[in-house]
Coordinates of C-alpha atoms in Angstrom, one line a residue:
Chain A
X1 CA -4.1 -29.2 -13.5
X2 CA -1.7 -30.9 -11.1
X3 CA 1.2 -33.4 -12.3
X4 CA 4.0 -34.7 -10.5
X5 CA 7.0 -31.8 -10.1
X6 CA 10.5 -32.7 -8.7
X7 CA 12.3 -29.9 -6.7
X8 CA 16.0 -29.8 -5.9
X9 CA 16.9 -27.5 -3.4
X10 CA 14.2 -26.6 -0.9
X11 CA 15.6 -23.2 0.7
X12 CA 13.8 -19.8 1.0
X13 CA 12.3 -20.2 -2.5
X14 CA 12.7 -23.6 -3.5
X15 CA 10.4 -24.1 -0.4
X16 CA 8.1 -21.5 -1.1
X17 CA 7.6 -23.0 -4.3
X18 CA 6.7 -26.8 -3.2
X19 CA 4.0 -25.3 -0.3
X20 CA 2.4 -23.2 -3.3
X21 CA 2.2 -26.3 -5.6
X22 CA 1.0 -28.4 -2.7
X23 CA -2.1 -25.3 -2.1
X24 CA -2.6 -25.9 -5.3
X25 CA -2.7 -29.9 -5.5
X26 CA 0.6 -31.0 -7.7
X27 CA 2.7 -33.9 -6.6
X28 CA 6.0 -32.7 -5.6
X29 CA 9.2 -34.8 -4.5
X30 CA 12.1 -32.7 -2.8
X31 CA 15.3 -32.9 -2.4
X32 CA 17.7 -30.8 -0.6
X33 CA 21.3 -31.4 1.9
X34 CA 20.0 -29.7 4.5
X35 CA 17.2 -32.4 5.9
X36 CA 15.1 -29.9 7.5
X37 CA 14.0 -28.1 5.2
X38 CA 13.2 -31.5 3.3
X39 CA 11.2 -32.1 6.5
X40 CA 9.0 -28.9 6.1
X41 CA 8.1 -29.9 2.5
X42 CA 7.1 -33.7 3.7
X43 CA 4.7 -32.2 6.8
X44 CA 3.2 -30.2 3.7
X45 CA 2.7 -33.5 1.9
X46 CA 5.8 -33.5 -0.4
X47 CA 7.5 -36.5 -1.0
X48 CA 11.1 -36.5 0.1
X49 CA 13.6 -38.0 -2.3
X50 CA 17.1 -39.2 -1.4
X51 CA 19.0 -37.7 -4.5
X52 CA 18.4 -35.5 -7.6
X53 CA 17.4 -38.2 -9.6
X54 CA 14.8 -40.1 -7.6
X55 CA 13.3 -36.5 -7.0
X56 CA 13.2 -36.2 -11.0
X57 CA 12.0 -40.1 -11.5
X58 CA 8.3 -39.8 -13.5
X59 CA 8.0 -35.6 -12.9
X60 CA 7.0 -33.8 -15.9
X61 CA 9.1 -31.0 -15.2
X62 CA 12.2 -30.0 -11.9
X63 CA 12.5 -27.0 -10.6
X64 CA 16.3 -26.3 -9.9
X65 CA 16.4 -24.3 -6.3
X66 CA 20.1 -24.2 -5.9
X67 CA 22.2 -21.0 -6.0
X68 CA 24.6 -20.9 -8.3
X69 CA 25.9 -22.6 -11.9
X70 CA 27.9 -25.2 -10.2
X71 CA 25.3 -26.5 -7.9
X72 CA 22.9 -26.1 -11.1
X73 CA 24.9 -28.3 -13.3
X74 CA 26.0 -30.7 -10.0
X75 CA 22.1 -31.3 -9.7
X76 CA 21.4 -31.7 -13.1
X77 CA 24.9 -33.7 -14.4
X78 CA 26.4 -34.9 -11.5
X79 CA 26.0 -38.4 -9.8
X80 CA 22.7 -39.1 -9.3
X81 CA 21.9 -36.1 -11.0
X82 CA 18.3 -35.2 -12.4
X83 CA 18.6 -35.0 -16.2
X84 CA 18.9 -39.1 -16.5
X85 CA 16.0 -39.1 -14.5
X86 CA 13.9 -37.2 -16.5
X87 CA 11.5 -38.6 -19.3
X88 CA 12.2 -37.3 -22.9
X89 CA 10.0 -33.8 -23.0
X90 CA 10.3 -32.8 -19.5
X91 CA 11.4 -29.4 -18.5
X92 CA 13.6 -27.9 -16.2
X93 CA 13.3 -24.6 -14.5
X94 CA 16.2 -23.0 -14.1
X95 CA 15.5 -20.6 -11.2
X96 CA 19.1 -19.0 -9.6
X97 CA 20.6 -15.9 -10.8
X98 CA 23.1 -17.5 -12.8
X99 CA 25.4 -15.6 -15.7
X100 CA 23.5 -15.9 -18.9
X101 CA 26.2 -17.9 -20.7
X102 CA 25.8 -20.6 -17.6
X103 CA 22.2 -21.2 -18.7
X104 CA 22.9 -21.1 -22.3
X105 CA 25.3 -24.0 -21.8
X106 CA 23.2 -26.0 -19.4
X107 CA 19.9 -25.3 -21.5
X108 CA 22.5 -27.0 -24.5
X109 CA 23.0 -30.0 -22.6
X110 CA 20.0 -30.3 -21.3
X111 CA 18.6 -30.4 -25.1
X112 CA 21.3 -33.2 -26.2
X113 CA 19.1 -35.1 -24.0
X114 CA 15.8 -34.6 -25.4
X115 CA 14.8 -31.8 -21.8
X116 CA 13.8 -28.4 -22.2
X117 CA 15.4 -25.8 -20.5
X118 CA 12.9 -22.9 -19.2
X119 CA 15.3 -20.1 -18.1
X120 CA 13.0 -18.5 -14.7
X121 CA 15.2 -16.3 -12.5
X122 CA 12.5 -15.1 -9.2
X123 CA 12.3 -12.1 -8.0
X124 CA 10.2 -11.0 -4.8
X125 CA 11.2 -13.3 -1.8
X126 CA 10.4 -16.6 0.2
X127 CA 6.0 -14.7 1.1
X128 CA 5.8 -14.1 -2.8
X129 CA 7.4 -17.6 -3.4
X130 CA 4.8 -19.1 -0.8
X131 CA 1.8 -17.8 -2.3
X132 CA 2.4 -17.3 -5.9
X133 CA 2.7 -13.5 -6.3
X134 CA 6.7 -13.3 -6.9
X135 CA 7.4 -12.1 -10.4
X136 CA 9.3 -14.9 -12.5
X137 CA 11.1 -13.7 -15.9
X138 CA 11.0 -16.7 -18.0
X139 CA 12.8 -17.5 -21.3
X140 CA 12.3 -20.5 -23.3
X141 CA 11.0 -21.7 -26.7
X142 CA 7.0 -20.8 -27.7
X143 CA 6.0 -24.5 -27.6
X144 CA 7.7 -24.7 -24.3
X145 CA 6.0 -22.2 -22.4
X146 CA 2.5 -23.2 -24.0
X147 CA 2.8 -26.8 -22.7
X148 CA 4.2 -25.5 -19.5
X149 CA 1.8 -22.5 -19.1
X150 CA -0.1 -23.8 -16.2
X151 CA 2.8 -24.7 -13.8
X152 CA 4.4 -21.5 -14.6
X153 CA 1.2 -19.6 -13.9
X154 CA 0.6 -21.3 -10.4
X155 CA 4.0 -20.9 -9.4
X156 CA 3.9 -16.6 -10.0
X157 CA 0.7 -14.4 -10.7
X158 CA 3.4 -12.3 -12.7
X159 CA 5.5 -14.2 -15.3
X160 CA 6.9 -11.8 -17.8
X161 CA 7.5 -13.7 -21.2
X162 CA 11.3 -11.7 -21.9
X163 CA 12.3 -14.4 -24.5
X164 CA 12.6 -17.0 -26.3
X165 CA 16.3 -17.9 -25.7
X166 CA 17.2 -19.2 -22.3
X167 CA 20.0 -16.9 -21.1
X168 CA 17.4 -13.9 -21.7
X169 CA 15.7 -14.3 -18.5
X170 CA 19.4 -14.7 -16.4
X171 CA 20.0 -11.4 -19.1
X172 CA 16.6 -9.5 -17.5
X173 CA 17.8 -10.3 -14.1
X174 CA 21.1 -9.2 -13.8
X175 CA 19.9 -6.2 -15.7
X176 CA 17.3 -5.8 -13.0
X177 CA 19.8 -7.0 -10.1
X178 CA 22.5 -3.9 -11.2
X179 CA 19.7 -1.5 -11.4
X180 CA 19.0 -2.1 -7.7
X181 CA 22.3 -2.6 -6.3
X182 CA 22.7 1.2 -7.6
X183 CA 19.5 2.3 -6.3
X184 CA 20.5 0.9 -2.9
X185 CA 23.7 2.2 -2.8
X186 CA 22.6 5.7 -4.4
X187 CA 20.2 5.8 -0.7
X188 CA 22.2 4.7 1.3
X189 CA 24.6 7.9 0.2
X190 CA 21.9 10.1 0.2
X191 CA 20.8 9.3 3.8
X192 CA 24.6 9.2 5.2
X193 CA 25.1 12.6 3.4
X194 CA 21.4 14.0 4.6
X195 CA 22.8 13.4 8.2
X196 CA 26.5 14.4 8.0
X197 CA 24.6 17.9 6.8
X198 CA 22.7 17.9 10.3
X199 CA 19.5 16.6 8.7
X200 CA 16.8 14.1 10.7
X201 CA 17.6 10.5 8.2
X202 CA 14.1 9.4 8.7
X203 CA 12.2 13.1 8.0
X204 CA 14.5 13.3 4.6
X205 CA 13.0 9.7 4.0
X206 CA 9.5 10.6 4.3
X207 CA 10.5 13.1 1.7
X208 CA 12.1 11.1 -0.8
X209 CA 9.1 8.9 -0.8
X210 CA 7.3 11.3 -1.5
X211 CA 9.3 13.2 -4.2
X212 CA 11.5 12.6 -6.9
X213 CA 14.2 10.2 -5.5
X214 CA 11.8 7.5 -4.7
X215 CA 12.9 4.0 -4.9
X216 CA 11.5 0.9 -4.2
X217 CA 14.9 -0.7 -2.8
X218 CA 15.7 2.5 -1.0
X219 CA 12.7 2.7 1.2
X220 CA 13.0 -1.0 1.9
X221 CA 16.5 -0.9 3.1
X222 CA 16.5 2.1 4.5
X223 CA 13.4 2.0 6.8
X224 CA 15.2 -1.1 8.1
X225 CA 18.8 0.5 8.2
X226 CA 17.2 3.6 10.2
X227 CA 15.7 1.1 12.8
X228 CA 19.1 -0.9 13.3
X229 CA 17.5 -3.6 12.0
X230 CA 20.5 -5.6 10.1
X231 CA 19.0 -9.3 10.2
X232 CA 19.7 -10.8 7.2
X233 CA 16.7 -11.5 4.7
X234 CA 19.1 -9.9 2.1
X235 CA 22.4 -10.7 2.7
X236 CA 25.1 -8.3 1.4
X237 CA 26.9 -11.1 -0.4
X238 CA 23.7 -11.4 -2.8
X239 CA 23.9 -8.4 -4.6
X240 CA 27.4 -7.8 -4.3
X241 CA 27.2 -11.6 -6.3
X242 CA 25.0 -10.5 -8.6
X243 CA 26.3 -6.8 -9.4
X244 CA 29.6 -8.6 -10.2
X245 CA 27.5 -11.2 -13.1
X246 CA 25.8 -7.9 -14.6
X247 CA 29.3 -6.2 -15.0
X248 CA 30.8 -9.2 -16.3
X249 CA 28.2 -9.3 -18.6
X250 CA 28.5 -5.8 -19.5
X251 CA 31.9 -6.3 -20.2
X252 CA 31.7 -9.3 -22.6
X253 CA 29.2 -7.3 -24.5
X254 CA 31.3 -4.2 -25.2
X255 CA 29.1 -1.5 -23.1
X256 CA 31.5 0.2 -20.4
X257 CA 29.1 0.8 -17.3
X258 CA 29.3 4.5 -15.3
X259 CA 27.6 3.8 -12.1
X260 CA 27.2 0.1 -11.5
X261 CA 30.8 -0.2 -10.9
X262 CA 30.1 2.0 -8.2
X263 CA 27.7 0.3 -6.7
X264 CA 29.3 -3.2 -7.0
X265 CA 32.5 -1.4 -5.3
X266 CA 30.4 -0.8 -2.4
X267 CA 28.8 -3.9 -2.1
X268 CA 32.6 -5.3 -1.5
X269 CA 33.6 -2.5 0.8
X270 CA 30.7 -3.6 2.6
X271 CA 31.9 -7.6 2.8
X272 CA 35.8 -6.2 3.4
X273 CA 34.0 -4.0 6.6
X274 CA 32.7 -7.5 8.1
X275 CA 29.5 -7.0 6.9
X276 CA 28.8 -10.1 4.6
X277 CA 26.1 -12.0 6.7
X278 CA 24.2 -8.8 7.5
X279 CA 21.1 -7.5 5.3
X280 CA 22.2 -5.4 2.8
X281 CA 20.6 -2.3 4.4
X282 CA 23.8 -2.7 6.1
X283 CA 25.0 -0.4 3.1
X284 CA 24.0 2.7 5.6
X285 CA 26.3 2.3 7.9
X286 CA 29.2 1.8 5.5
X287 CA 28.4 5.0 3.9
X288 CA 28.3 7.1 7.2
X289 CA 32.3 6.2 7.5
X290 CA 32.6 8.1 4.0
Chain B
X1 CA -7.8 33.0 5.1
X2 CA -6.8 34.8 2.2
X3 CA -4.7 38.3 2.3
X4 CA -2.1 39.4 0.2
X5 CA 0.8 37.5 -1.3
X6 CA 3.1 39.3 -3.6
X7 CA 4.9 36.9 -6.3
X8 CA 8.2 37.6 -8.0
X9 CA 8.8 35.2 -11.2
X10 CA 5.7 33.7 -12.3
X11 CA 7.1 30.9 -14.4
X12 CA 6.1 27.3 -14.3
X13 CA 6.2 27.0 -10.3
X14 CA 5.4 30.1 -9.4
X15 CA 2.5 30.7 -11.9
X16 CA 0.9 27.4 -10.6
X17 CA 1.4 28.9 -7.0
X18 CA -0.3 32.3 -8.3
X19 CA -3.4 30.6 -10.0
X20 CA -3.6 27.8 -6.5
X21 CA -4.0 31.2 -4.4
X22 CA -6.2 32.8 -6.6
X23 CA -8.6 29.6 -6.7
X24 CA -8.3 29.7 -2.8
X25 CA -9.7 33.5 -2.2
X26 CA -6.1 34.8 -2.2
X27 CA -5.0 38.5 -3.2
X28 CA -2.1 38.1 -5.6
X29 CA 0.1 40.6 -6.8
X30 CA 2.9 39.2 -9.7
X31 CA 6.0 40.3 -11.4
X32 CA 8.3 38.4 -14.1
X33 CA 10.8 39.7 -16.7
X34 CA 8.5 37.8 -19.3
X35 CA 5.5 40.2 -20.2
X36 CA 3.2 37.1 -21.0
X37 CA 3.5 35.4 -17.7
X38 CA 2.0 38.0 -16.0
X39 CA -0.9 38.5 -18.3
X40 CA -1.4 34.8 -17.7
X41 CA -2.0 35.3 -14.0
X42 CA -4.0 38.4 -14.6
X43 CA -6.5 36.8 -16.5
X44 CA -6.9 34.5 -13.2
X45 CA -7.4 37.9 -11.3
X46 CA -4.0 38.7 -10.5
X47 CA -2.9 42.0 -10.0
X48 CA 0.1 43.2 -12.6
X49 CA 3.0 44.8 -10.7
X50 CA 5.7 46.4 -12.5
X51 CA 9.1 46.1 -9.9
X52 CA 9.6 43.4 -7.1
X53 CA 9.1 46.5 -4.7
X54 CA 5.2 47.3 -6.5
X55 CA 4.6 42.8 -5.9
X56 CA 5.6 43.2 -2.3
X57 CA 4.4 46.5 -1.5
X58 CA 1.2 45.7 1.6
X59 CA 1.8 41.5 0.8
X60 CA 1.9 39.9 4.0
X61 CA 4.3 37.3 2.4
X62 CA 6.5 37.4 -0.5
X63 CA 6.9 33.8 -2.4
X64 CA 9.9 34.3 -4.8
X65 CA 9.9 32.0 -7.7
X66 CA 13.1 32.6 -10.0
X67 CA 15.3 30.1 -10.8
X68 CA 18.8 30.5 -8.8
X69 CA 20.4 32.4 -6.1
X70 CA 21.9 35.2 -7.9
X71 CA 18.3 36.5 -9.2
X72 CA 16.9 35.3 -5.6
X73 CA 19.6 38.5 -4.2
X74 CA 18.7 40.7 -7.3
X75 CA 14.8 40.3 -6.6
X76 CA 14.9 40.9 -2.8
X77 CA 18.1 43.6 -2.1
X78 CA 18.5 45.1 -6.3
X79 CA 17.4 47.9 -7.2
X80 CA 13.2 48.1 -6.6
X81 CA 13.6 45.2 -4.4
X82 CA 10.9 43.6 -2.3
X83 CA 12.7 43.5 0.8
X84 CA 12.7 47.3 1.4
X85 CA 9.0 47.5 0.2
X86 CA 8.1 44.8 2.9
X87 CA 6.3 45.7 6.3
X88 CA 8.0 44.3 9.2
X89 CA 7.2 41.1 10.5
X90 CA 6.0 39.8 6.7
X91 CA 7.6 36.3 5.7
X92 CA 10.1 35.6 2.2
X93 CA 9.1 32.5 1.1
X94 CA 12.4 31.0 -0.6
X95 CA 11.4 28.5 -2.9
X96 CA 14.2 28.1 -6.0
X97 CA 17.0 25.3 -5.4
X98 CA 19.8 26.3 -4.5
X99 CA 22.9 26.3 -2.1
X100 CA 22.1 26.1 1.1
X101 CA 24.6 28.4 2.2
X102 CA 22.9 30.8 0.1
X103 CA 19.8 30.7 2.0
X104 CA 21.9 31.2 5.2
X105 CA 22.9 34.5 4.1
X106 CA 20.0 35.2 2.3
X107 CA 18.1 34.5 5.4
X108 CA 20.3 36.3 7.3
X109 CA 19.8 39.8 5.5
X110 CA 16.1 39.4 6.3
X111 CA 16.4 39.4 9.5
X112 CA 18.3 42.1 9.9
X113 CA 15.5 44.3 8.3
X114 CA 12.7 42.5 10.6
X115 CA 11.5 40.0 7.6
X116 CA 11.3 36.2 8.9
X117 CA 12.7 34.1 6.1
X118 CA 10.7 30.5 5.1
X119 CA 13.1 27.8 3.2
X120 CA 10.8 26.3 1.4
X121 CA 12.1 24.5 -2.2
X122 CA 9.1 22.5 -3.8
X123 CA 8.9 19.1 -5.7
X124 CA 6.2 17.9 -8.3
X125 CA 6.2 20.1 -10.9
X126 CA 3.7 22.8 -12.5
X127 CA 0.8 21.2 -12.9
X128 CA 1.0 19.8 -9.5
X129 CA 1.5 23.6 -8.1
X130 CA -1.5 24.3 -9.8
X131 CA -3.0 21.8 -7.7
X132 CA -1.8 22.2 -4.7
X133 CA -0.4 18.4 -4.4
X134 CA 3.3 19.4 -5.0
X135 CA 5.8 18.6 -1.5
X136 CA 7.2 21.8 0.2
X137 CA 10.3 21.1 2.1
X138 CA 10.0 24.1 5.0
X139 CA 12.6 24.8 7.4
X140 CA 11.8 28.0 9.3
X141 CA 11.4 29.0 13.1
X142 CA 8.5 27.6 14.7
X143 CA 6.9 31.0 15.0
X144 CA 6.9 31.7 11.7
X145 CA 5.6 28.2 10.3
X146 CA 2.8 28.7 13.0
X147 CA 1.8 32.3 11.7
X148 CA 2.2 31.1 8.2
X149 CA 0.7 27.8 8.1
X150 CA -2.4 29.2 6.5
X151 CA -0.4 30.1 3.7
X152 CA 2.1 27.0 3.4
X153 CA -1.0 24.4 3.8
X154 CA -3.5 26.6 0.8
X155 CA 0.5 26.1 -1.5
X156 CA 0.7 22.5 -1.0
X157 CA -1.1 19.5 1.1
X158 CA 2.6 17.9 1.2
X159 CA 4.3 20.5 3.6
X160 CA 7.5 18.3 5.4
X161 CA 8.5 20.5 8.5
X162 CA 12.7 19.3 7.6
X163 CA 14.1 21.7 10.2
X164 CA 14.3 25.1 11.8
X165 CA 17.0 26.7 10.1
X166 CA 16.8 28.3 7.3
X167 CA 18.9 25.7 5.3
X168 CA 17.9 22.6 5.8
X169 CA 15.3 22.9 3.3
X170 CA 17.8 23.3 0.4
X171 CA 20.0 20.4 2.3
X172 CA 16.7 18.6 1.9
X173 CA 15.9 19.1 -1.5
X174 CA 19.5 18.5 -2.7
X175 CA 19.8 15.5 -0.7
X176 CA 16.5 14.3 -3.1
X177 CA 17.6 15.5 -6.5
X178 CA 21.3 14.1 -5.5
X179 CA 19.2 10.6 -5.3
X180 CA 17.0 11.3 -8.4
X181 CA 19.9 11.8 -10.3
X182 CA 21.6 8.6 -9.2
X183 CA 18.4 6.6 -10.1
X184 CA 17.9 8.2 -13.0
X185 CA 21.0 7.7 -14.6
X186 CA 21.3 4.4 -13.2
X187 CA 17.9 3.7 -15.1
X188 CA 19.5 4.9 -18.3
X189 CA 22.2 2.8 -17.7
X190 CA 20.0 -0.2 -16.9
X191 CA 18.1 0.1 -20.1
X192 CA 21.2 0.7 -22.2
X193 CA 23.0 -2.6 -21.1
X194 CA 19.7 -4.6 -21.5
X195 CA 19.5 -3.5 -25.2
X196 CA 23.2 -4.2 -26.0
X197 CA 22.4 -7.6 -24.3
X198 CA 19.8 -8.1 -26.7
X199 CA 16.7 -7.8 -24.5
X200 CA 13.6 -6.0 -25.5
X201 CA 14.2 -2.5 -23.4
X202 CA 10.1 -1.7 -23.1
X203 CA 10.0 -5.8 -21.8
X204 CA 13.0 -5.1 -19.3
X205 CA 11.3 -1.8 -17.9
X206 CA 8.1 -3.9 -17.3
X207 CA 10.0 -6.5 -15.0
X208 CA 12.1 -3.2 -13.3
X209 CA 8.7 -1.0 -12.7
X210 CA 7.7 -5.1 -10.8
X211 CA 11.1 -5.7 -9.2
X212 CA 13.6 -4.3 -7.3
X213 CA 14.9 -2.3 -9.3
X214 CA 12.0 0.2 -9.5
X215 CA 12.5 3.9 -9.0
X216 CA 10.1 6.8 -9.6
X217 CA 12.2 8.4 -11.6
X218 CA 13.3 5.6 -13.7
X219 CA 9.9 4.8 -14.9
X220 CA 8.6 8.3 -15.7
X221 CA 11.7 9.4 -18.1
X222 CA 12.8 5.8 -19.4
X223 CA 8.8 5.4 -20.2
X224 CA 9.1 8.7 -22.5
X225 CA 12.7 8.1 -24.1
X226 CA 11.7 4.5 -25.0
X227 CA 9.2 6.3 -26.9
X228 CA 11.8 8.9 -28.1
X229 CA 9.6 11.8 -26.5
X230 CA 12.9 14.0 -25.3
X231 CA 10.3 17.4 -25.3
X232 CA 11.5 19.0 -22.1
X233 CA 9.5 19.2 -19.0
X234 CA 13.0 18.5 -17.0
X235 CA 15.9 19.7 -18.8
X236 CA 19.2 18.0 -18.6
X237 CA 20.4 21.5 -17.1
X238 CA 18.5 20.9 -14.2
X239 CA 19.8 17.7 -12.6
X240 CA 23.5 18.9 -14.0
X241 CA 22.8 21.4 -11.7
X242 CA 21.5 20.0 -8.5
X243 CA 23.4 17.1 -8.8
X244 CA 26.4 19.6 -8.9
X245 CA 25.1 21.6 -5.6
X246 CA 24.7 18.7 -3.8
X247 CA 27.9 17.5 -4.3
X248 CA 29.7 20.7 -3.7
X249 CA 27.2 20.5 -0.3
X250 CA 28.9 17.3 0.7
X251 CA 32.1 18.2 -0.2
X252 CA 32.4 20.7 2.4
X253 CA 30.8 18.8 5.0
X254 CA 33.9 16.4 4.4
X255 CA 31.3 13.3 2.9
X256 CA 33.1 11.5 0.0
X257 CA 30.1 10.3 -2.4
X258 CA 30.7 7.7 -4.7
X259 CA 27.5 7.0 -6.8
X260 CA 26.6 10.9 -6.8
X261 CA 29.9 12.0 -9.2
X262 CA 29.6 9.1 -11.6
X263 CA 25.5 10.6 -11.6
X264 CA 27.2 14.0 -12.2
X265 CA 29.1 13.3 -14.9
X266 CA 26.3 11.8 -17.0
X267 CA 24.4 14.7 -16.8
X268 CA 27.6 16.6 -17.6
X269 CA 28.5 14.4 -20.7
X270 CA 24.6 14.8 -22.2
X271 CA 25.2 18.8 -21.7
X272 CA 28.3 18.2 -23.8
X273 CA 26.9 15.8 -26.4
X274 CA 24.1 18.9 -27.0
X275 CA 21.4 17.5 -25.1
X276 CA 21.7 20.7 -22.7
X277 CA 17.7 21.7 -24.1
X278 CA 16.2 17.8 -24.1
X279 CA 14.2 16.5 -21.3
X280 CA 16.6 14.4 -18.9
X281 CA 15.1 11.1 -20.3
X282 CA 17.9 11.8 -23.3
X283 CA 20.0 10.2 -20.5
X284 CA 18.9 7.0 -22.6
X285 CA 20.5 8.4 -25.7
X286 CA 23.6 9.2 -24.0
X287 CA 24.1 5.6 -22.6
X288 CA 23.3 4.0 -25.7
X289 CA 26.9 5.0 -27.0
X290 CA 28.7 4.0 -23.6

């Protein structure tokens, strides 16, 4: 176990990432625009590399740790960019939460030239990044994932096989992504409604935990919300980004949606209320103005 | 430990609640409309009573178990009531869900005869009833809960203390199945997209139950739709009906919900399609066509 991995785009994940694979003895050579986080990944032992390319120069496989389609395809087709780098047979990990037909066209180009594309949107956060136990939804050709197994397995203890055609694991997310944005929303309404009716927020949340309207997202947020804790390790924009990608998607396939709308709609209220660099817990205090 | 507790409406909840007592040294005296519930808890030693007034008549606490508030009136002030056949000072356990403005002035006739009223609506289900591990929801003076925490602790080893009025238990409990509702439906929802995207729904509910998107209640009923098990343990009714409460709740506290109504209508549109006697997992079905 252990080759050579490039990484482009060091951040939250993209960082948690390179420290895992360093635990776990690959070679990794980082690249990212904001040089400290390349520093971290170097006092780790990563190699730092100047562009995309000289990070994807002899790795058997780049993780792409960007976030969103147009930083994907600038690190991958751009100048300097990765994919002329790579050796015929290396992959590329496409890890953002991207629309599905943005990985379906990049995973097309990137088999013109002889790469394969493993679609592997994250879920779980920079601690589950770090130490291998974030969930990763991967879609990609059989033979791919066999010779690719081992990397995928030391990067997540939980890698759901959703597919076979890249696009299926941005398709998984998004579903995934919508399902909590409602969930989220649908607490935060409960809560503001439990206290407009004279109710204690935190004693009705040691309820719901306990009963029926139990979420994961909802106690999250809302233990957080309840403690006037807004610091961002969500920020609203996310979901609000990636509500929008689901619906879209939704759309282009025909089905008409009933409550994500609803939640997307709030994730904007939330941005137009000045609210776009707190967490998304901040979805509390918007619904107490309703 | 262990006097007298009379029992009107011995269905699912309140049979479980009978055959609990009974199992804990507790005198029980039942009465139901349905002949064979009764014999049910007689075989577990309870004693048969023929009107509310013969259930109540020397109990030093009367749990009523029917299903909505105009049977709650009928059971405690119709004719052969319980609350006439009630010694002073003896506690109504209220325990259906309903308005809470209903258990305002349903509290508020107890008092006037002397009789100290206990809001307490229960989540989990029959079996856990039977048990003992179902969540009570009591808001009551503190008196009463202190005189009647014998009682309240042998029911349930979940007792939330939401409030002291009379009230806030319903607020509670609507505030919970307000949220259920939302999750659920935005489970169905979830599900539905991700098989008009293509994706394997059973797949897609394995990364949700490990993601953020995981809810209680999304889990539990999309697990038995996706095996098209719609036998009802929840009927669609149920939620149609607490999700309607609660909104009427927050309408007249001035709140404007946005998730709850598009929650509401689902329910509403699977009582339309003829779902009305199918387990609330047919939510699935409904989205399917959307």
């Amino acid at each position: 176990m252990g080759g050579t991995i490039g990484i482009v785009g060091v951040g939250n994940m993209g960082g948690g990432m390179a420290g895992r694979l360093r635990d776990r003895g690959w070679q990794v050579q980082v690249c990212d625009l904001v040089a400290s986080r390349v520093v971290a990944c170097v006092k780790h032992g990563a190699r730092a590399a100047a562009t995309p390319a000289e990070a994807a120069a002899g790795a058997e496989a780049l993780i792409v740790g960007v976030v969103d389609a147009a930083e994907m395809h600038e690190v991958l087709f751009g100048a300097m960019g990765a994919a002329a780098a790579l050796a015929p047979g290396a992959a590329v990990l496409l890890c953002p939460t991207v629309a599905p037909r943005d990985v379906e066209r990049i995973a097309a180009a990137l088999a013109d030239r002889g790469l394969a594309a493993i679609d592997a949107p994250m879920s779980g956060g920079p601690a589950r990044a770090r130490d291998g136990s974030m969930s990763l939804m991967v879609a990609c050709a059989d033979a791919v994932f066999e010779a690719r197994r081992d990397l995928l397995e030391t990067l997540s203890s939980k890698v759901f096989r959703v597919g076979t055609r890249p696009g299926d694991g941005a398709r998984t997310k998004l579903v995934n992504n919508l399902l909590a944005g409602i969930n989220l929303a649908g607490a935060a309404e409960a809560l503001a409604l439990a206290e407009r009716l004279g109710l204690d927020a935190g004693r009705t949340l040691d309820v719901i935990e306990q009963s029926s309207g139990q979420s994961w997202i909802g106690s999250d947020r809302m233990r957080r919300a309840l403690a006037g804790d807004y610091a961002p390790r969500a920020h609203v924009t996310l979901l609000q980004k990636d509500t929008r990608l689901a619906l879209e998607a939704a759309l282009a396939a025909g089905f008409r949606p009933s409550l994500g709308p609803a939640a997307h709609e709030a994730f904007n209220r939330a941005v137009a209320a000045g609210d776009a660099e707190l967490d998304d817990a901040a979805l509390l205090r918007l619904f107490r103005k309703q």
